[in-house]
GROMACS .gro file of C-alpha atoms in nm:
model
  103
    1UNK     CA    1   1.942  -0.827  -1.966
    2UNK     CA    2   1.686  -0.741  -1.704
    3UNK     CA    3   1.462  -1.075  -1.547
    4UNK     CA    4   1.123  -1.090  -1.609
    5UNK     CA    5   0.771  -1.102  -1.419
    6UNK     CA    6   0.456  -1.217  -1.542
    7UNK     CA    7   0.097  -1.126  -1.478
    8UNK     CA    8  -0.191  -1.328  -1.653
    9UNK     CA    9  -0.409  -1.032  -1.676
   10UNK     CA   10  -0.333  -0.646  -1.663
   11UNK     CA   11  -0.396  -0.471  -1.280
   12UNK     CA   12  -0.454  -0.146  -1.182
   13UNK     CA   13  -0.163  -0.183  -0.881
   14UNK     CA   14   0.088  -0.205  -1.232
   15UNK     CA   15  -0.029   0.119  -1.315
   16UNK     CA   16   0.112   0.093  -1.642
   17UNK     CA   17   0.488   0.027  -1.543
   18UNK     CA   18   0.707  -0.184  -1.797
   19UNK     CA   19   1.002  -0.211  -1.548
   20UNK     CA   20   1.061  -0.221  -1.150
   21UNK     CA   21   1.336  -0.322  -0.894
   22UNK     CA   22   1.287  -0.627  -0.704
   23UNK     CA   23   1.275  -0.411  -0.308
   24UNK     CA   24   1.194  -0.731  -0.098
   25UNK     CA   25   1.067  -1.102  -0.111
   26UNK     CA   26   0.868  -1.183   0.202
   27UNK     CA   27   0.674  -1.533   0.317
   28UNK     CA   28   0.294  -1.547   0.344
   29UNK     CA   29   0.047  -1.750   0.422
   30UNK     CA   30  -0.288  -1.759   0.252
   31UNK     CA   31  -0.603  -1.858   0.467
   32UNK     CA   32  -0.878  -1.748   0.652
   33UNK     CA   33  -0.665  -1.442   0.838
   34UNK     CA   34  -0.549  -1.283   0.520
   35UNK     CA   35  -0.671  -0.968   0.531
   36UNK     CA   36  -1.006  -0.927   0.240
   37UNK     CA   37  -0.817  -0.571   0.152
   38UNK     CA   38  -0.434  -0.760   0.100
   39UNK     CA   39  -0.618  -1.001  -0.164
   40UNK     CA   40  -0.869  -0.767  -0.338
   41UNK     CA   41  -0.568  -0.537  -0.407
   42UNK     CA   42  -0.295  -0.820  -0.545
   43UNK     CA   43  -0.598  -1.029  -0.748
   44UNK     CA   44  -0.835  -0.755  -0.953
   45UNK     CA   45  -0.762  -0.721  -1.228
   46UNK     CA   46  -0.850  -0.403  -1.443
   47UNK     CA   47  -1.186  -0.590  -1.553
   48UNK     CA   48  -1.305  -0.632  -1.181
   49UNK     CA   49  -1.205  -0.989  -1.197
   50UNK     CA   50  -1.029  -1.161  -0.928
   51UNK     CA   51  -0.748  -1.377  -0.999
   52UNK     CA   52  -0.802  -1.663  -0.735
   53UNK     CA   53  -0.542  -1.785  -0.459
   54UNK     CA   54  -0.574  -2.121  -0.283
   55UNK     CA   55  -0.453  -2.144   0.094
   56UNK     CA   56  -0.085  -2.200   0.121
   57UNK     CA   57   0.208  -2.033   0.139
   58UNK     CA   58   0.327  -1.770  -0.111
   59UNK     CA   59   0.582  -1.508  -0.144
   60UNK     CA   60   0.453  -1.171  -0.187
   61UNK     CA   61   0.707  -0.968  -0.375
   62UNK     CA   62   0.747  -0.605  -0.283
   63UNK     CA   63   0.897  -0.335  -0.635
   64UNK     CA   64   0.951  -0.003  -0.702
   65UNK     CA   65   0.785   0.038  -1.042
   66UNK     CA   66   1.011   0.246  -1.324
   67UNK     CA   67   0.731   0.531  -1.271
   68UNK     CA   68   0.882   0.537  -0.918
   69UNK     CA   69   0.508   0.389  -0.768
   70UNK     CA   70   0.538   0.054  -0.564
   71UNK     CA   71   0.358  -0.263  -0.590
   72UNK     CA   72   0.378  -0.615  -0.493
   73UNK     CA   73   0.245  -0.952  -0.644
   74UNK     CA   74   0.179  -1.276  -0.457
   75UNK     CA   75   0.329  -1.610  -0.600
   76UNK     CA   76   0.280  -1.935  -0.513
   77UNK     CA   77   0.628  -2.076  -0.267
   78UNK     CA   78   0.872  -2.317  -0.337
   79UNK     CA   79   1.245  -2.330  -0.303
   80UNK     CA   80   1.334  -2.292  -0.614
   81UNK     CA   81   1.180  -1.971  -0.617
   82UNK     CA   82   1.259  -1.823  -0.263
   83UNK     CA   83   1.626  -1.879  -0.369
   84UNK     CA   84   1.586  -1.706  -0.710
   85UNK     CA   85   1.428  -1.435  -0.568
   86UNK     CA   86   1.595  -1.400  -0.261
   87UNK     CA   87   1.904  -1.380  -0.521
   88UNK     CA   88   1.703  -1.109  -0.737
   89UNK     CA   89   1.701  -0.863  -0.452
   90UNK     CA   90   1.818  -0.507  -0.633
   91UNK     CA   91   1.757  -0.639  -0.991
   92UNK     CA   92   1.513  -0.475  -1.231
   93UNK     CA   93   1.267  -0.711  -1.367
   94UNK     CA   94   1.086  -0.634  -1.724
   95UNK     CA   95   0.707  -0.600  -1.644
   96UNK     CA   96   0.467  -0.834  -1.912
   97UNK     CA   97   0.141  -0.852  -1.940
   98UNK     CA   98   0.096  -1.204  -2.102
   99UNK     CA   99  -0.302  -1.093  -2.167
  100UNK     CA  100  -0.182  -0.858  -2.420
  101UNK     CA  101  -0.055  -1.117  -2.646
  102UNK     CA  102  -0.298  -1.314  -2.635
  103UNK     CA  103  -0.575  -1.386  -2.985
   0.00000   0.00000   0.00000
């Protein structure tokens, strides 16, 4: 049974993928020397929305989508994470959109 990753709201970076393999888990720190182009590109969504991120630390997650077309996602650091993914390196998560089921 393949993990799982969730997004809030579809993206264009997704470009449709239902599956990808975890490639690399990397630290990052949000504030005001984040590049503009590194958060327009994780946070619009396909309705031109921006999902917001505070300053603080994150780990931006780098996969190879099941379409074969890379993309990453930023998400908010703490250990428990880093040592789940860190430990996830090589696995295929499922890709959901949790907007999709939403009423």
């Amino acid at each position: 049974m393949n993990e799982k990753i969730r997004f809030s709201h579809h993206y264009p970076k997704l470009h449709g993928q239902d599956s990808a393999k975890l490639l690399a888990v990397l630290p990052l720190t949000i504030d005001d020397t984040t590049p503009q182009a590194l958060l327009d590109y994780d946070t619009t969504t396909s309705d031109g929305n921006k999902y917001p991120l505070a300053p603080g630390e994150y780990l931006q997650l780098i996969f190879i989508g099941n379409l074969r077309i890379p993309f990453c996602t930023i998400r908010p650091q703490t250990l428990q994470k880093v040592i789940f993914y860190q430990g996830a390196i090589g696995k295929v998560f499922d890709v959901l959109v949790m907007e999709e089921k939403r009423t």
